[in-house]
Amino acid sequence: MARGGYTYIMTNKPRGVLYIGVTADIAARAEQHRNGTGSAFCKKFGLNRLVLVEPHDDITLAIAREKALKAWKREWKIRLVEESNPNWRDMSGAIL
């Protein structure tokens, strides 16, 4: 049986530094980023605001989406966030 997953984007402020990741447990991963243990990159730039979450039925689809998003131009990523989260609000509270 395939296990689902999530692609997500973390930032430090609207239109700030962006981090794209993939995980099977979005609540745990968001908490890791918020307390500085999620990734060295997020810790270095203070990326603790979860601004986009995309659920996937299969983790392999989530991984493929992560790779595709990382190849996108920055403006495309910003547009993607702003289409679903125009105020760049932190979505961590909704999933924790």
mmCIF file with all atom_site columns, C-alpha atoms in Angstrom, residues 20-87:
data_model
loop_
_atom_site.group_PDB
_atom_site.id
_atom_site.type_symbol
_atom_site.label_atom_id
_atom_site.label_alt_id
_atom_site.label_comp_id
_atom_site.label_asym_id
_atom_site.label_entity_id
_atom_site.label_seq_id
_atom_site.pdbx_PDB_ins_code
_atom_site.Cartn_x
_atom_site.Cartn_y
_atom_site.Cartn_z
_atom_site.occupancy
_atom_site.B_iso_or_equiv
_atom_site.pdbx_formal_charge
_atom_site.auth_seq_id
_atom_site.auth_comp_id
_atom_site.auth_asym_id
_atom_site.auth_atom_id
_atom_site.pdbx_PDB_model_num
ATOM 1  C CA . ILE A 1 20 ? 10.642 23.615 -0.674  1.00 0.00 ? 20 ILE A CA 1
ATOM 2  C CA . GLY A 1 21 ? 10.408 20.265 1.047   1.00 0.00 ? 21 GLY A CA 1
ATOM 3  C CA . VAL A 1 22 ? 8.627  16.929 1.076   1.00 0.00 ? 22 VAL A CA 1
ATOM 4  C CA . THR A 1 23 ? 7.439  14.860 4.035   1.00 0.00 ? 23 THR A CA 1
ATOM 5  C CA . ALA A 1 24 ? 5.084  12.078 5.030   1.00 0.00 ? 24 ALA A CA 1
ATOM 6  C CA . ASP A 1 25 ? 4.116  13.888 8.274   1.00 0.00 ? 25 ASP A CA 1
ATOM 7  C CA . ILE A 1 26 ? 3.522  17.603 7.679   1.00 0.00 ? 26 ILE A CA 1
ATOM 8  C CA . ALA A 1 27 ? 2.654  18.445 11.292  1.00 0.00 ? 27 ALA A CA 1
ATOM 9  C CA . ALA A 1 28 ? 5.860  16.907 12.667  1.00 0.00 ? 28 ALA A CA 1
ATOM 10 C CA . ARG A 1 29 ? 7.995  18.418 9.903   1.00 0.00 ? 29 ARG A CA 1
ATOM 11 C CA . ALA A 1 30 ? 6.550  21.919 10.378  1.00 0.00 ? 30 ALA A CA 1
ATOM 12 C CA . GLU A 1 31 ? 7.253  21.653 14.113  1.00 0.00 ? 31 GLU A CA 1
ATOM 13 C CA . GLN A 1 32 ? 10.844 20.599 13.387  1.00 0.00 ? 32 GLN A CA 1
ATOM 14 C CA . HIS A 1 33 ? 11.341 23.656 11.198  1.00 0.00 ? 33 HIS A CA 1
ATOM 15 C CA . ARG A 1 34 ? 9.755  25.920 13.791  1.00 0.00 ? 34 ARG A CA 1
ATOM 16 C CA . ASN A 1 35 ? 12.105 24.737 16.539  1.00 0.00 ? 35 ASN A CA 1
ATOM 17 C CA . GLY A 1 36 ? 15.214 24.846 14.332  1.00 0.00 ? 36 GLY A CA 1
ATOM 18 C CA . THR A 1 37 ? 15.770 21.123 13.807  1.00 0.00 ? 37 THR A CA 1
ATOM 19 C CA . GLY A 1 38 ? 14.111 20.738 10.392  1.00 0.00 ? 38 GLY A CA 1
ATOM 20 C CA . SER A 1 39 ? 17.053 21.646 8.161   1.00 0.00 ? 39 SER A CA 1
ATOM 21 C CA . ALA A 1 40 ? 20.250 23.648 8.385   1.00 0.00 ? 40 ALA A CA 1
ATOM 22 C CA . PHE A 1 41 ? 19.021 25.902 5.570   1.00 0.00 ? 41 PHE A CA 1
ATOM 23 C CA . CYS A 1 42 ? 15.776 26.777 7.370   1.00 0.00 ? 42 CYS A CA 1
ATOM 24 C CA . LYS A 1 43 ? 17.614 27.339 10.622  1.00 0.00 ? 43 LYS A CA 1
ATOM 25 C CA . LYS A 1 44 ? 20.210 29.593 8.964   1.00 0.00 ? 44 LYS A CA 1
ATOM 26 C CA . PHE A 1 45 ? 17.583 31.849 7.374   1.00 0.00 ? 45 PHE A CA 1
ATOM 27 C CA . GLY A 1 46 ? 14.923 31.626 10.095  1.00 0.00 ? 46 GLY A CA 1
ATOM 28 C CA . LEU A 1 47 ? 12.366 29.931 7.869   1.00 0.00 ? 47 LEU A CA 1
ATOM 29 C CA . ASN A 1 48 ? 9.596  29.069 10.301  1.00 0.00 ? 48 ASN A CA 1
ATOM 30 C CA . ARG A 1 49 ? 6.478  30.146 8.409   1.00 0.00 ? 49 ARG A CA 1
ATOM 31 C CA . LEU A 1 50 ? 4.645  27.348 6.569   1.00 0.00 ? 50 LEU A CA 1
ATOM 32 C CA . VAL A 1 51 ? 2.937  29.074 3.638   1.00 0.00 ? 51 VAL A CA 1
ATOM 33 C CA . LEU A 1 52 ? 1.988  26.255 1.264   1.00 0.00 ? 52 LEU A CA 1
ATOM 34 C CA . VAL A 1 53 ? 1.013  22.613 1.734   1.00 0.00 ? 53 VAL A CA 1
ATOM 35 C CA . GLU A 1 54 ? 0.067  20.247 -1.088  1.00 0.00 ? 54 GLU A CA 1
ATOM 36 C CA . PRO A 1 55 ? -1.182 16.759 -0.142  1.00 0.00 ? 55 PRO A CA 1
ATOM 37 C CA . HIS A 1 56 ? -0.418 13.764 -2.388  1.00 0.00 ? 56 HIS A CA 1
ATOM 38 C CA . ASP A 1 57 ? -1.851 10.255 -2.307  1.00 0.00 ? 57 ASP A CA 1
ATOM 39 C CA . ASP A 1 58 ? 1.571  8.691  -2.838  1.00 0.00 ? 58 ASP A CA 1
ATOM 40 C CA . ILE A 1 59 ? 4.939  9.821  -1.460  1.00 0.00 ? 59 ILE A CA 1
ATOM 41 C CA . THR A 1 60 ? 6.544  9.260  -4.862  1.00 0.00 ? 60 THR A CA 1
ATOM 42 C CA . LEU A 1 61 ? 4.178  11.858 -6.317  1.00 0.00 ? 61 LEU A CA 1
ATOM 43 C CA . ALA A 1 62 ? 5.145  14.256 -3.532  1.00 0.00 ? 62 ALA A CA 1
ATOM 44 C CA . ILE A 1 63 ? 8.837  13.738 -4.302  1.00 0.00 ? 63 ILE A CA 1
ATOM 45 C CA . ALA A 1 64 ? 8.259  14.326 -8.016  1.00 0.00 ? 64 ALA A CA 1
ATOM 46 C CA . ARG A 1 65 ? 6.332  17.520 -7.247  1.00 0.00 ? 65 ARG A CA 1
ATOM 47 C CA . GLU A 1 66 ? 9.117  18.741 -4.945  1.00 0.00 ? 66 GLU A CA 1
ATOM 48 C CA . LYS A 1 67 ? 11.694 18.248 -7.695  1.00 0.00 ? 67 LYS A CA 1
ATOM 49 C CA . ALA A 1 68 ? 9.475  20.045 -10.208 1.00 0.00 ? 68 ALA A CA 1
ATOM 50 C CA . LEU A 1 69 ? 8.868  23.009 -7.862  1.00 0.00 ? 69 LEU A CA 1
ATOM 51 C CA . LYS A 1 70 ? 12.579 23.342 -7.150  1.00 0.00 ? 70 LYS A CA 1
ATOM 52 C CA . ALA A 1 71 ? 13.146 23.730 -10.901 1.00 0.00 ? 71 ALA A CA 1
ATOM 53 C CA . TRP A 1 72 ? 10.579 26.537 -11.178 1.00 0.00 ? 72 TRP A CA 1
ATOM 54 C CA . LYS A 1 73 ? 11.513 30.199 -11.434 1.00 0.00 ? 73 LYS A CA 1
ATOM 55 C CA . ARG A 1 74 ? 11.201 32.132 -8.182  1.00 0.00 ? 74 ARG A CA 1
ATOM 56 C CA . GLU A 1 75 ? 8.305  34.261 -9.468  1.00 0.00 ? 75 GLU A CA 1
ATOM 57 C CA . TRP A 1 76 ? 6.335  31.133 -10.338 1.00 0.00 ? 76 TRP A CA 1
ATOM 58 C CA . LYS A 1 77 ? 6.784  29.851 -6.784  1.00 0.00 ? 77 LYS A CA 1
ATOM 59 C CA . ILE A 1 78 ? 5.666  33.190 -5.364  1.00 0.00 ? 78 ILE A CA 1
ATOM 60 C CA . ARG A 1 79 ? 2.593  33.174 -7.616  1.00 0.00 ? 79 ARG A CA 1
ATOM 61 C CA . LEU A 1 80 ? 1.761  29.630 -6.477  1.00 0.00 ? 80 LEU A CA 1
ATOM 62 C CA . VAL A 1 81 ? 1.863  30.675 -2.819  1.00 0.00 ? 81 VAL A CA 1
ATOM 63 C CA . GLU A 1 82 ? -0.112 33.863 -3.415  1.00 0.00 ? 82 GLU A CA 1
ATOM 64 C CA . GLU A 1 83 ? -2.868 32.033 -5.311  1.00 0.00 ? 83 GLU A CA 1
ATOM 65 C CA . SER A 1 84 ? -3.754 29.975 -2.244  1.00 0.00 ? 84 SER A CA 1
ATOM 66 C CA . ASN A 1 85 ? -2.314 32.118 0.561   1.00 0.00 ? 85 ASN A CA 1
ATOM 67 C CA . PRO A 1 86 ? -2.272 35.783 -0.570  1.00 0.00 ? 86 PRO A CA 1
ATOM 68 C CA . ASN A 1 87 ? -1.374 37.114 2.891   1.00 0.00 ? 87 ASN A CA 1
#
